[in-house]
């Protein structure tokens, strides 16, 4: 049997969070009435000239610096010519031969521990096209040009990824970086962050790359993962059947979970790229690059290593807490407000809170349990009012809007039983009810001990202090 290896390279389109478009003063705000935000420049009417948005350049440079890339001191815009109804000029202004950012890299965490460096070939500035709307019109297609001219950076990776999981880790890292930098809202539903996945397979150990397909316009992490896995399986099946992979552009059908051919692969010379005569080269002085470097915020990997050092967290937790600025801030606010250990705070955020956020599909900024509510809950574990187990129930109730930890503990009567004589009663009861197990324990079967602990906890409805239960049981049984 042949062993196959997948090879994946991603092209990620990121909408930049500028107020106005890349070559015009029209607004980039999402959600306006169709065709109310496309000006003469975006429409390519005769006699207009594009003027480059300084802010878009600054944002592209920020991205380059954040990924250890080289910033081109001179880059040029080119016209990429093709015909499509949502492209009124008949060409897209992009960068071709001299992109603004080249040769970056970033590190992703692998599932089975360890890290891997993924190369970034280039990132170039370009304008977005408009949108074709098929759904609301019977047998017709609507064209909305509000998006035409919105600034993008297209980030092209090296073919360095070997599984869908690695590709997702890379994509999430890019997503995290652009949001940290504040250069994009990264909103995938609104199309601010989308991805084309290039996939090929080859026999393990083979040097040369196999023929690839490119699946276009994937706008969720889940779709990217499914589309890649589907492509890998499909390509292996074709090759094992003695067939050949056709280099082509494919589309992902989310309802069926499959990819379908869209068109045969276009080549660079199909686009008749040439330098845009309306735009000057972009010249960036070293001083400007330095000034931008000075203003870079703390980035995800820097935050993660600070969390390890400052709070004694392990890498896994530190990375999870550095996913976004907001998660990092939530963590640090909670640590500030509680007497519990930072490690404990990390466990609750990475475990309980993240689980609940994912389940309800909401962002941490919308969490019904605020950082101060979590801090108070952890204090109640810390001061022995409730056990860690009961705390999870309290957390669920806080999540459901039943009040803060103290209110819930009070109204539900959840206070931990720490009164020794009360626990003793429970212990006696359990020993009395289970004479056979007591016999077993005394004849050397240590394992039954856990059974007794469980019974006492159950009898106390989870409220007995587990430490005291343990030591009392030991005393009584010996
Ligand atoms: P194009 O300009 O035609 O889209 P590029 O050479 O710029 O082609 O590559 C686009 C993306 O495809 C890059 O992310 C690159 O890493 C990836 N890629 C190129 N060849 C392969 C391959 N054989 N298998 C998987 N990915 C590939
Ligand atoms: Mg491409």
CSV table of C-alpha atoms and ligand atoms in Angstrom, one decimal:
chain,number,residue,atom,x,y,z
A,1,UNK,CA,0.0,0.0,0.0
A,2,UNK,CA,1.3,3.5,-0.9
A,3,UNK,CA,1.5,6.0,1.9
A,4,UNK,CA,0.4,9.4,0.8
A,5,UNK,CA,1.4,12.8,2.1
A,6,UNK,CA,-0.8,15.9,1.7
A,7,UNK,CA,0.7,19.3,0.8
A,8,UNK,CA,-1.2,22.4,1.5
A,9,UNK,CA,-0.6,26.1,0.8
A,10,UNK,CA,-3.1,28.8,1.6
A,11,UNK,CA,-3.9,32.2,0.1
A,12,UNK,CA,-5.8,34.3,2.7
A,13,UNK,CA,-7.6,37.4,1.8
A,14,UNK,CA,-7.9,39.9,4.6
A,15,UNK,CA,-10.0,43.0,4.4
A,16,UNK,CA,-8.2,45.9,5.9
A,17,UNK,CA,-10.1,48.0,8.5
A,18,UNK,CA,-9.6,51.4,6.8
A,19,UNK,CA,-12.4,53.9,6.8
A,20,UNK,CA,-12.3,54.5,3.1
A,21,UNK,CA,-11.3,52.4,0.1
A,22,UNK,CA,-7.9,51.7,-1.2
A,23,UNK,CA,-8.0,54.1,-4.1
A,24,UNK,CA,-11.0,56.2,-3.4
A,25,UNK,CA,-12.8,58.1,-0.6
A,26,UNK,CA,-15.9,55.9,-0.6
A,27,UNK,CA,-16.8,54.3,2.7
A,28,UNK,CA,-15.9,50.7,3.4
A,29,UNK,CA,-18.7,50.2,6.1
A,30,UNK,CA,-20.4,46.8,5.8
A,31,UNK,CA,-24.1,46.4,5.3
A,32,UNK,CA,-25.2,49.6,3.4
A,33,UNK,CA,-27.9,49.5,0.8
A,34,UNK,CA,-26.4,48.0,-2.4
A,35,UNK,CA,-24.5,50.3,-4.7
A,36,UNK,CA,-24.6,53.3,-2.3
A,37,UNK,CA,-20.9,53.1,-1.5
A,38,UNK,CA,-19.3,52.9,-5.0
A,39,UNK,CA,-17.9,56.1,-6.3
A,40,UNK,CA,-16.7,57.0,-9.8
A,41,UNK,CA,-13.2,55.6,-9.0
A,42,UNK,CA,-14.6,52.3,-7.9
A,43,UNK,CA,-16.7,52.1,-11.0
A,44,UNK,CA,-13.7,53.0,-13.2
A,45,UNK,CA,-15.6,55.8,-15.0
A,46,UNK,CA,-13.6,57.6,-17.6
A,47,UNK,CA,-11.3,60.4,-16.5
A,48,UNK,CA,-11.0,59.3,-12.8
A,49,UNK,CA,-7.7,58.6,-11.2
A,50,UNK,CA,-7.0,56.3,-8.2
A,51,UNK,CA,-5.2,57.7,-5.1
A,52,UNK,CA,-3.5,55.3,-2.8
A,53,UNK,CA,-4.8,55.1,0.8
A,54,UNK,CA,-1.9,55.7,3.1
A,55,UNK,CA,-3.5,53.8,5.9
A,56,UNK,CA,-3.8,50.6,3.9
A,57,UNK,CA,0.0,50.8,3.2
A,58,UNK,CA,0.6,51.3,6.9
A,59,UNK,CA,-1.5,48.2,7.8
A,60,UNK,CA,0.3,46.0,5.2
A,61,UNK,CA,3.6,47.1,6.7
A,62,UNK,CA,2.4,46.2,10.2
A,63,UNK,CA,1.5,42.7,9.0
A,64,UNK,CA,4.9,42.3,7.4
A,65,UNK,CA,6.7,43.4,10.5
A,66,UNK,CA,4.6,41.1,12.7
A,67,UNK,CA,5.5,38.1,10.6
A,68,UNK,CA,9.3,38.8,10.4
A,69,UNK,CA,9.0,39.6,6.7
A,70,UNK,CA,10.9,42.0,4.5
A,71,UNK,CA,9.1,45.2,3.7
A,72,UNK,CA,9.8,46.2,0.1
A,73,UNK,CA,11.0,49.8,0.0
A,74,UNK,CA,9.6,50.0,-3.5
A,75,UNK,CA,6.5,48.1,-4.6
A,76,UNK,CA,4.3,48.6,-7.6
A,77,UNK,CA,0.6,48.1,-8.5
A,78,UNK,CA,-0.3,46.1,-11.5
A,79,UNK,CA,-3.5,45.5,-13.4
A,80,UNK,CA,-4.9,42.0,-13.4
A,81,UNK,CA,-7.2,41.8,-16.3
A,82,UNK,CA,-10.3,39.7,-16.4
A,83,UNK,CA,-14.0,40.1,-17.2
A,84,UNK,CA,-16.6,39.6,-14.6
A,85,UNK,CA,-19.8,41.5,-13.8
A,86,UNK,CA,-18.7,42.5,-10.4
A,87,UNK,CA,-15.5,44.0,-11.8
A,88,UNK,CA,-16.6,47.1,-13.6
A,89,UNK,CA,-13.2,48.3,-14.7
A,90,UNK,CA,-12.4,45.0,-16.3
A,91,UNK,CA,-9.2,44.7,-14.2
A,92,UNK,CA,-8.4,44.4,-10.6
A,93,UNK,CA,-5.6,46.6,-9.2
A,94,UNK,CA,-3.2,44.2,-7.4
A,95,UNK,CA,0.5,43.8,-6.9
A,96,UNK,CA,2.3,41.2,-8.9
A,97,UNK,CA,6.0,41.4,-9.5
A,98,UNK,CA,6.9,43.6,-6.5
A,99,UNK,CA,4.7,43.0,-3.5
A,100,UNK,CA,4.9,45.1,-0.4
A,101,UNK,CA,5.7,42.2,1.9
A,102,UNK,CA,7.9,39.2,1.2
A,103,UNK,CA,9.4,36.2,3.0
A,104,UNK,CA,7.7,36.1,6.4
A,105,UNK,CA,7.1,33.3,8.8
A,106,UNK,CA,5.1,32.3,11.8
A,107,UNK,CA,5.0,29.4,14.2
A,108,UNK,CA,2.0,27.1,14.8
A,109,UNK,CA,1.4,24.7,17.7
A,110,UNK,CA,1.0,21.1,16.5
A,111,UNK,CA,-1.6,18.8,18.0
A,112,UNK,CA,0.9,16.2,19.3
A,113,UNK,CA,2.8,19.0,21.1
A,114,UNK,CA,5.7,20.8,19.5
A,115,UNK,CA,5.8,23.6,17.0
A,116,UNK,CA,6.3,24.1,13.3
A,117,UNK,CA,7.3,27.2,11.3
A,118,UNK,CA,5.2,28.0,8.3
A,119,UNK,CA,6.7,30.2,5.6
A,120,UNK,CA,4.9,33.2,4.2
A,121,UNK,CA,5.9,33.7,0.5
A,122,UNK,CA,4.4,37.2,0.2
A,123,UNK,CA,1.6,39.5,1.1
A,124,UNK,CA,0.4,42.0,-1.4
A,125,UNK,CA,-2.1,44.9,-1.4
A,126,UNK,CA,-5.0,44.8,-3.7
A,127,UNK,CA,-8.6,45.9,-4.1
A,128,UNK,CA,-11.6,43.7,-3.6
A,129,UNK,CA,-14.2,43.2,-6.3
A,130,UNK,CA,-17.9,43.7,-6.0
A,131,UNK,CA,-20.4,41.0,-5.2
A,132,UNK,CA,-22.7,39.0,-7.4
A,133,UNK,CA,-26.0,38.2,-5.7
A,134,UNK,CA,-27.8,35.1,-7.0
A,135,UNK,CA,-30.2,34.3,-4.3
A,136,UNK,CA,-32.8,37.1,-4.2
A,137,UNK,CA,-33.3,37.2,-8.0
A,138,UNK,CA,-35.1,34.6,-10.1
A,139,UNK,CA,-33.0,33.8,-13.2
A,140,UNK,CA,-31.1,37.0,-12.7
A,141,UNK,CA,-28.0,38.0,-11.0
A,142,UNK,CA,-27.7,41.2,-9.0
A,143,UNK,CA,-24.5,43.2,-8.7
A,144,UNK,CA,-23.6,45.1,-5.6
A,145,UNK,CA,-20.5,47.2,-6.0
A,146,UNK,CA,-20.2,48.5,-2.4
A,147,UNK,CA,-17.3,46.1,-1.8
A,148,UNK,CA,-15.5,47.1,-5.0
A,149,UNK,CA,-12.2,48.9,-4.0
A,150,UNK,CA,-12.1,47.7,-0.4
A,151,UNK,CA,-8.5,47.2,0.5
A,152,UNK,CA,-7.2,43.7,1.0
A,153,UNK,CA,-4.0,42.0,1.7
A,154,UNK,CA,-3.6,38.6,0.1
A,155,UNK,CA,-1.3,36.5,2.2
A,156,UNK,CA,0.3,33.6,0.3
A,157,UNK,CA,1.9,30.8,2.3
A,158,UNK,CA,4.6,28.4,1.2
A,159,UNK,CA,3.3,24.9,0.6
A,160,UNK,CA,4.4,23.9,4.1
A,161,UNK,CA,1.3,22.4,5.7
A,162,UNK,CA,0.8,18.6,5.8
A,163,UNK,CA,-2.8,18.2,7.1
A,164,UNK,CA,-6.0,20.1,7.3
A,165,UNK,CA,-5.4,20.5,11.1
A,166,UNK,CA,-2.1,22.3,10.4
A,167,UNK,CA,-3.7,24.5,7.8
A,168,UNK,CA,-6.4,25.5,10.3
A,169,UNK,CA,-3.7,26.2,13.0
A,170,UNK,CA,-1.9,28.5,10.5
A,171,UNK,CA,-5.1,30.2,9.4
A,172,UNK,CA,-6.1,30.8,13.0
A,173,UNK,CA,-2.7,32.3,13.8
A,174,UNK,CA,-3.0,34.7,10.9
A,175,UNK,CA,-6.5,35.6,12.1
A,176,UNK,CA,-5.2,36.2,15.5
A,177,UNK,CA,-2.4,38.4,14.3
A,178,UNK,CA,-4.5,40.6,12.1
A,179,UNK,CA,-6.9,41.2,14.9
A,180,UNK,CA,-4.2,41.9,17.4
A,181,UNK,CA,-2.7,44.4,15.0
A,182,UNK,CA,-6.2,46.0,14.6
A,183,UNK,CA,-5.7,45.9,10.8
A,184,UNK,CA,-8.9,43.8,10.2
A,185,UNK,CA,-12.0,42.8,12.1
A,186,UNK,CA,-11.5,39.3,10.8
A,187,UNK,CA,-15.2,38.9,10.5
A,188,UNK,CA,-15.6,35.7,8.4
A,189,UNK,CA,-19.4,35.9,8.0
A,190,UNK,CA,-19.0,39.3,6.4
A,191,UNK,CA,-16.2,38.1,4.2
A,192,UNK,CA,-13.5,40.1,5.8
A,193,UNK,CA,-11.3,37.0,6.1
A,194,UNK,CA,-11.5,34.3,3.5
A,195,UNK,CA,-9.2,31.7,2.1
A,196,UNK,CA,-8.3,29.7,-1.0
A,197,UNK,CA,-6.9,26.3,-0.2
A,198,UNK,CA,-4.3,24.7,-2.5
A,199,UNK,CA,-4.1,21.0,-2.0
A,200,UNK,CA,-2.0,18.2,-3.6
A,201,UNK,CA,-0.9,14.8,-2.5
A,202,UNK,CA,2.3,12.9,-3.2
A,203,UNK,CA,3.8,9.6,-2.1
A,204,UNK,CA,5.5,9.8,1.2
A,205,UNK,CA,9.3,10.5,0.8
A,206,UNK,CA,8.8,12.0,-2.7
A,207,UNK,CA,10.5,15.4,-3.2
A,208,UNK,CA,8.6,16.9,-6.0
A,209,UNK,CA,5.1,18.4,-5.5
A,210,UNK,CA,2.0,16.7,-6.9
A,211,UNK,CA,-0.5,18.5,-9.1
A,212,UNK,CA,-2.7,20.7,-7.0
A,213,UNK,CA,-6.2,22.0,-7.0
A,214,UNK,CA,-7.3,25.3,-5.6
A,215,UNK,CA,-10.6,25.5,-3.6
A,216,UNK,CA,-11.8,29.1,-3.6
A,217,UNK,CA,-13.5,31.4,-1.2
A,218,UNK,CA,-13.8,29.4,2.0
A,219,UNK,CA,-15.2,31.6,4.7
A,220,UNK,CA,-15.1,29.5,7.9
A,221,UNK,CA,-12.5,27.5,9.6
A,222,UNK,CA,-14.7,24.5,9.5
A,223,UNK,CA,-15.3,24.7,5.7
A,224,UNK,CA,-11.5,25.0,5.1
A,225,UNK,CA,-10.9,21.9,7.2
A,226,UNK,CA,-13.7,19.9,5.5
A,227,UNK,CA,-12.7,21.1,2.0
A,228,UNK,CA,-9.1,20.1,2.5
A,229,UNK,CA,-9.9,16.7,4.0
A,230,UNK,CA,-12.3,16.1,1.1
A,231,UNK,CA,-9.7,17.1,-1.5
A,232,UNK,CA,-7.0,14.9,0.1
A,233,UNK,CA,-9.3,11.8,0.1
A,234,UNK,CA,-10.6,12.6,-3.4
A,235,UNK,CA,-7.1,13.0,-4.9
A,236,UNK,CA,-5.8,9.8,-3.2
A,237,UNK,CA,-8.8,7.9,-4.6
A,238,UNK,CA,-8.2,9.2,-8.1
A,239,UNK,CA,-4.5,8.4,-8.0
A,240,UNK,CA,-5.0,4.9,-6.5
A,241,UNK,CA,-7.4,4.3,-9.3
A,242,UNK,CA,-4.7,5.0,-11.8
A,243,UNK,CA,-6.1,8.4,-12.7
A,244,UNK,CA,-4.5,11.8,-12.8
A,245,UNK,CA,-5.2,15.0,-10.9
A,246,UNK,CA,-6.3,17.9,-13.1
A,247,UNK,CA,-5.0,21.3,-12.0
A,248,UNK,CA,-8.1,23.2,-11.6
A,249,UNK,CA,-10.1,25.7,-9.5
A,250,UNK,CA,-12.8,24.1,-7.4
A,251,UNK,CA,-15.7,25.3,-5.2
A,252,UNK,CA,-16.8,23.9,-1.9
A,253,UNK,CA,-20.4,23.0,-1.5
A,254,UNK,CA,-21.1,23.4,2.2
A,255,UNK,CA,-24.5,21.7,2.1
A,256,UNK,CA,-23.0,18.5,0.7
A,257,UNK,CA,-19.5,18.8,2.2
A,258,UNK,CA,-17.8,18.2,-1.2
A,259,UNK,CA,-15.7,20.2,-3.6
A,260,UNK,CA,-16.7,20.6,-7.3
A,261,UNK,CA,-14.7,21.7,-10.3
A,262,UNK,CA,-15.4,25.4,-11.2
A,263,UNK,CA,-13.0,26.1,-14.0
A,264,UNK,CA,-9.6,24.9,-15.3
A,265,UNK,CA,-6.7,26.6,-13.6
A,266,UNK,CA,-6.0,30.0,-15.1
A,267,UNK,CA,-2.3,31.0,-15.5
A,268,UNK,CA,-0.6,34.3,-14.7
A,269,UNK,CA,-0.3,35.1,-18.4
A,270,UNK,CA,-4.1,34.8,-18.9
A,271,UNK,CA,-4.4,37.9,-16.8
A,272,UNK,CA,-2.1,40.1,-18.9
A,273,UNK,CA,-0.6,41.7,-15.8
A,274,UNK,CA,1.1,45.0,-16.4
A,275,UNK,CA,2.1,47.9,-14.2
A,276,UNK,CA,-0.8,50.3,-13.6
A,277,UNK,CA,0.1,53.5,-15.4
A,278,UNK,CA,-2.3,55.5,-13.1
A,279,UNK,CA,-0.3,54.7,-10.0
A,280,UNK,CA,3.2,55.6,-8.9
A,281,UNK,CA,5.4,53.0,-7.2
A,282,UNK,CA,4.9,52.8,-3.5
A,283,UNK,CA,8.1,54.1,-1.9
A,284,UNK,CA,8.5,53.5,1.8
A,285,UNK,CA,11.2,55.2,3.7
A,286,UNK,CA,13.1,53.2,6.4
A,287,UNK,CA,12.0,55.8,9.0
A,288,UNK,CA,8.4,55.0,8.3
A,289,UNK,CA,9.0,51.3,8.8
A,290,UNK,CA,10.8,52.0,12.0
A,291,UNK,CA,8.0,54.3,13.3
A,292,UNK,CA,5.5,51.6,12.6
A,293,UNK,CA,7.6,48.9,14.3
A,294,UNK,CA,7.7,51.1,17.4
A,295,UNK,CA,3.9,51.1,17.5
A,296,UNK,CA,3.3,47.4,17.1
A,297,UNK,CA,1.3,46.0,20.0
A,298,UNK,CA,2.2,42.9,21.9
A,299,UNK,CA,1.6,40.0,19.6
A,300,UNK,CA,0.1,36.5,20.3
A,301,UNK,CA,3.4,34.7,20.7
A,302,UNK,CA,4.9,37.5,22.8
A,303,UNK,CA,1.9,37.5,25.0
A,304,UNK,CA,2.1,33.7,25.4
A,305,UNK,CA,5.7,33.7,26.5
A,306,UNK,CA,5.0,36.5,28.9
A,307,UNK,CA,2.1,34.5,30.4
A,308,UNK,CA,4.4,31.5,30.9
A,309,UNK,CA,7.0,33.6,32.7
A,310,UNK,CA,4.8,36.0,34.6
A,311,UNK,CA,2.1,33.5,35.7
A,312,UNK,CA,3.9,30.2,35.5
A,313,UNK,CA,1.5,28.8,32.9
A,314,UNK,CA,2.3,25.9,30.6
A,315,UNK,CA,2.7,26.7,26.9
A,316,UNK,CA,-0.6,25.1,26.0
A,317,UNK,CA,-2.7,27.3,28.4
A,318,UNK,CA,-0.6,30.4,27.6
A,319,UNK,CA,-1.3,30.0,23.8
A,320,UNK,CA,-5.0,29.4,24.4
A,321,UNK,CA,-5.2,32.5,26.5
A,322,UNK,CA,-3.4,34.5,23.8
A,323,UNK,CA,-5.7,33.6,21.0
A,324,UNK,CA,-7.1,37.1,21.0
A,325,UNK,CA,-6.4,40.3,22.9
A,326,UNK,CA,-9.8,40.1,24.5
A,327,UNK,CA,-9.2,36.6,26.0
A,328,UNK,CA,-5.8,37.7,27.3
A,329,UNK,CA,-7.4,40.7,28.9
A,330,UNK,CA,-10.2,38.6,30.5
A,331,UNK,CA,-7.5,36.3,31.9
A,332,UNK,CA,-5.4,39.1,33.4
A,333,UNK,CA,-8.5,40.9,34.8
A,334,UNK,CA,-9.6,37.7,36.5
A,335,UNK,CA,-6.2,37.1,38.0
A,336,UNK,CA,-6.2,40.6,39.4
A,337,UNK,CA,-9.5,40.1,41.0
A,338,UNK,CA,-9.1,36.7,42.6
A,339,UNK,CA,-7.1,35.1,45.4
A,340,UNK,CA,-7.0,31.9,43.3
A,341,UNK,CA,-3.8,30.8,41.5
A,342,UNK,CA,-3.3,32.0,37.9
A,343,UNK,CA,-3.1,28.4,36.9
A,344,UNK,CA,-6.5,27.8,38.3
A,345,UNK,CA,-7.9,30.9,36.5
A,346,UNK,CA,-6.3,29.6,33.3
A,347,UNK,CA,-8.0,26.2,33.7
A,348,UNK,CA,-11.4,27.7,34.1
A,349,UNK,CA,-11.0,30.0,31.1
A,350,UNK,CA,-9.6,27.3,28.8
A,351,UNK,CA,-12.0,24.7,30.1
A,352,UNK,CA,-15.4,25.7,31.4
A,353,UNK,CA,-15.7,29.2,29.9
A,354,UNK,CA,-14.3,28.4,26.4
A,355,UNK,CA,-16.6,25.3,26.3
A,356,UNK,CA,-19.6,27.4,27.1
A,357,UNK,CA,-18.6,30.1,24.6
A,358,UNK,CA,-18.2,27.5,21.9
A,359,UNK,CA,-21.4,25.8,22.7
A,360,UNK,CA,-23.4,29.1,22.4
A,361,UNK,CA,-21.2,30.2,19.6
A,362,UNK,CA,-20.4,33.6,21.1
A,363,UNK,CA,-17.3,35.7,21.6
A,364,UNK,CA,-15.7,36.3,25.0
A,365,UNK,CA,-16.8,39.9,24.9
A,366,UNK,CA,-20.4,38.7,25.0
A,367,UNK,CA,-19.9,36.3,27.8
A,368,UNK,CA,-22.7,36.4,30.4
A,369,UNK,CA,-20.1,35.5,33.0
A,370,UNK,CA,-17.8,38.5,33.4
A,371,UNK,CA,-14.2,38.3,34.6
A,372,UNK,CA,-15.2,39.7,38.0
A,373,UNK,CA,-18.0,37.1,38.3
A,374,UNK,CA,-15.5,34.3,37.5
A,375,UNK,CA,-13.0,35.8,40.0
A,376,UNK,CA,-15.7,35.8,42.8
A,377,UNK,CA,-16.5,32.1,42.0
A,378,UNK,CA,-12.9,31.1,42.2
A,379,UNK,CA,-12.6,33.0,45.6
A,380,UNK,CA,-15.4,30.9,46.9
A,381,UNK,CA,-13.5,27.7,46.0
A,382,UNK,CA,-10.4,29.2,47.5
A,383,UNK,CA,-12.0,30.1,50.8
A,384,UNK,CA,-13.6,26.7,51.1
A,385,UNK,CA,-17.2,27.9,50.7
A,386,UNK,CA,-17.8,25.5,47.8
A,387,UNK,CA,-15.9,22.6,46.2
A,388,UNK,CA,-14.6,22.7,42.7
A,389,UNK,CA,-17.3,20.3,41.6
A,390,UNK,CA,-20.1,22.4,42.9
A,391,UNK,CA,-18.4,25.5,41.4
A,392,UNK,CA,-19.1,24.0,38.0
A,393,UNK,CA,-22.8,23.9,38.7
A,394,UNK,CA,-22.6,27.5,40.0
A,395,UNK,CA,-20.8,28.4,36.8
A,396,UNK,CA,-23.6,26.9,34.7
A,397,UNK,CA,-26.2,28.8,36.7
A,398,UNK,CA,-24.3,32.1,36.3
A,399,UNK,CA,-24.1,31.4,32.6
A,400,UNK,CA,-27.9,31.0,32.5
A,401,UNK,CA,-28.3,34.4,34.2
A,402,UNK,CA,-29.2,33.3,37.7
A,403,UNK,CA,-27.1,35.9,39.4
A,404,UNK,CA,-23.5,36.0,40.7
A,405,UNK,CA,-21.7,33.2,42.6
A,406,UNK,CA,-22.7,34.4,46.1
A,407,UNK,CA,-26.4,34.8,45.2
A,408,UNK,CA,-26.5,31.3,43.7
A,409,UNK,CA,-24.6,29.7,46.5
A,410,UNK,CA,-27.0,31.4,49.0
A,411,UNK,CA,-30.3,30.7,47.1
A,412,UNK,CA,-29.5,27.1,46.2
A,413,UNK,CA,-28.0,26.3,49.6
A,414,UNK,CA,-24.7,25.1,48.1
A,415,UNK,CA,-22.4,26.0,50.8
A,416,UNK,CA,-19.8,23.4,51.5
A,417,UNK,CA,-20.1,21.3,54.6
A,418,UNK,CA,-17.0,21.8,56.6
A,419,UNK,CA,-18.5,21.1,60.0
A,420,UNK,CA,-16.5,18.0,61.2
A,421,UNK,CA,-19.4,16.5,63.3
A,422,UNK,CA,-21.8,16.8,60.4
A,423,UNK,CA,-19.3,15.1,58.1
A,424,UNK,CA,-18.8,12.4,60.7
A,425,UNK,CA,-22.5,11.6,60.7
A,426,UNK,CA,-22.4,11.1,56.9
A,427,UNK,CA,-19.4,8.9,57.2
A,428,UNK,CA,-20.9,6.8,59.9
A,429,UNK,CA,-24.1,6.4,57.9
A,430,UNK,CA,-22.2,5.2,54.8
A,431,UNK,CA,-20.1,2.7,56.8
A,432,UNK,CA,-23.2,1.4,58.5
A,433,UNK,CA,-25.1,1.0,55.2
A,434,UNK,CA,-22.3,-0.9,53.6
A,435,UNK,CA,-20.9,-3.6,55.9
A,436,UNK,CA,-19.8,-5.9,53.1
A,437,UNK,CA,-17.5,-3.2,51.6
A,438,UNK,CA,-16.2,-2.4,55.0
A,439,UNK,CA,-15.3,-6.1,55.4
A,440,UNK,CA,-13.6,-6.1,52.0
A,441,UNK,CA,-11.5,-3.0,52.9
A,442,UNK,CA,-10.4,-4.4,56.2
A,443,UNK,CA,-9.3,-7.6,54.5
A,444,UNK,CA,-7.0,-5.6,52.3
A,445,UNK,CA,-9.0,-4.4,49.3
A,446,UNK,CA,-7.8,-0.8,49.3
A,447,UNK,CA,-9.7,0.0,46.2
A,448,UNK,CA,-13.1,0.1,48.0
A,449,UNK,CA,-11.9,3.4,49.6
A,450,UNK,CA,-12.9,5.3,46.5
A,451,UNK,CA,-16.4,3.8,46.8
A,452,UNK,CA,-16.8,5.1,50.3
A,453,UNK,CA,-15.7,8.6,49.3
A,454,UNK,CA,-18.2,8.5,46.4
A,455,UNK,CA,-21.0,7.4,48.7
A,456,UNK,CA,-20.4,10.1,51.3
A,457,UNK,CA,-20.2,12.8,48.6
A,458,UNK,CA,-23.4,11.5,47.1
A,459,UNK,CA,-25.1,11.5,50.5
A,460,UNK,CA,-24.0,15.2,51.0
A,461,UNK,CA,-25.2,16.1,47.5
A,462,UNK,CA,-21.7,17.0,46.6
A,463,UNK,CA,-21.4,19.5,49.4
A,464,UNK,CA,-19.1,17.7,51.9
A,465,UNK,CA,-15.5,19.0,51.9
A,466,UNK,CA,-13.7,16.2,50.1
A,467,UNK,CA,-10.5,16.6,52.1
A,468,UNK,CA,-12.3,16.1,55.4
A,469,UNK,CA,-14.3,13.2,54.0
A,470,UNK,CA,-11.1,11.5,53.0
A,471,UNK,CA,-9.3,11.9,56.4
A,472,UNK,CA,-12.4,11.0,58.5
A,473,UNK,CA,-13.0,7.8,56.4
A,474,UNK,CA,-9.3,6.8,56.9
A,475,UNK,CA,-9.6,7.3,60.6
A,476,UNK,CA,-12.8,5.4,60.9
A,477,UNK,CA,-11.7,2.5,58.7
A,478,UNK,CA,-8.3,1.9,60.4
B,1,LIG,P1,-1.0,31.0,-8.3
B,1,LIG,O1,-0.5,32.3,-8.4
B,1,LIG,O2,-1.3,30.3,-9.6
B,1,LIG,O3,-2.2,30.9,-7.4
B,1,LIG,P2,1.2,30.3,-6.6
B,1,LIG,O4,2.5,29.6,-7.1
B,1,LIG,O5,1.3,31.7,-6.2
B,1,LIG,O6,0.1,30.0,-7.7
B,1,LIG,O7,0.7,29.4,-5.4
B,1,LIG,C1,-0.4,29.7,-4.7
B,1,LIG,C2,-0.5,28.9,-3.5
B,1,LIG,O8,-0.5,27.5,-3.8
B,1,LIG,C3,0.6,29.1,-2.5
B,1,LIG,O9,0.1,29.2,-1.2
B,1,LIG,C4,1.5,27.8,-2.7
B,1,LIG,O10,2.1,27.5,-1.5
B,1,LIG,C5,0.5,26.8,-3.0
B,1,LIG,N1,1.0,25.7,-3.8
B,1,LIG,C6,1.7,25.8,-4.9
B,1,LIG,N2,2.0,24.6,-5.4
B,1,LIG,C7,1.4,23.7,-4.6
B,1,LIG,C8,1.2,22.2,-4.6
B,1,LIG,N3,1.8,21.5,-5.6
B,1,LIG,N4,0.5,21.7,-3.6
B,1,LIG,C9,-0.1,22.4,-2.7
B,1,LIG,N5,0.0,23.8,-2.6
B,1,LIG,C10,0.7,24.4,-3.6
B,2,LIG,MG1,-3.5,32.4,-6.5
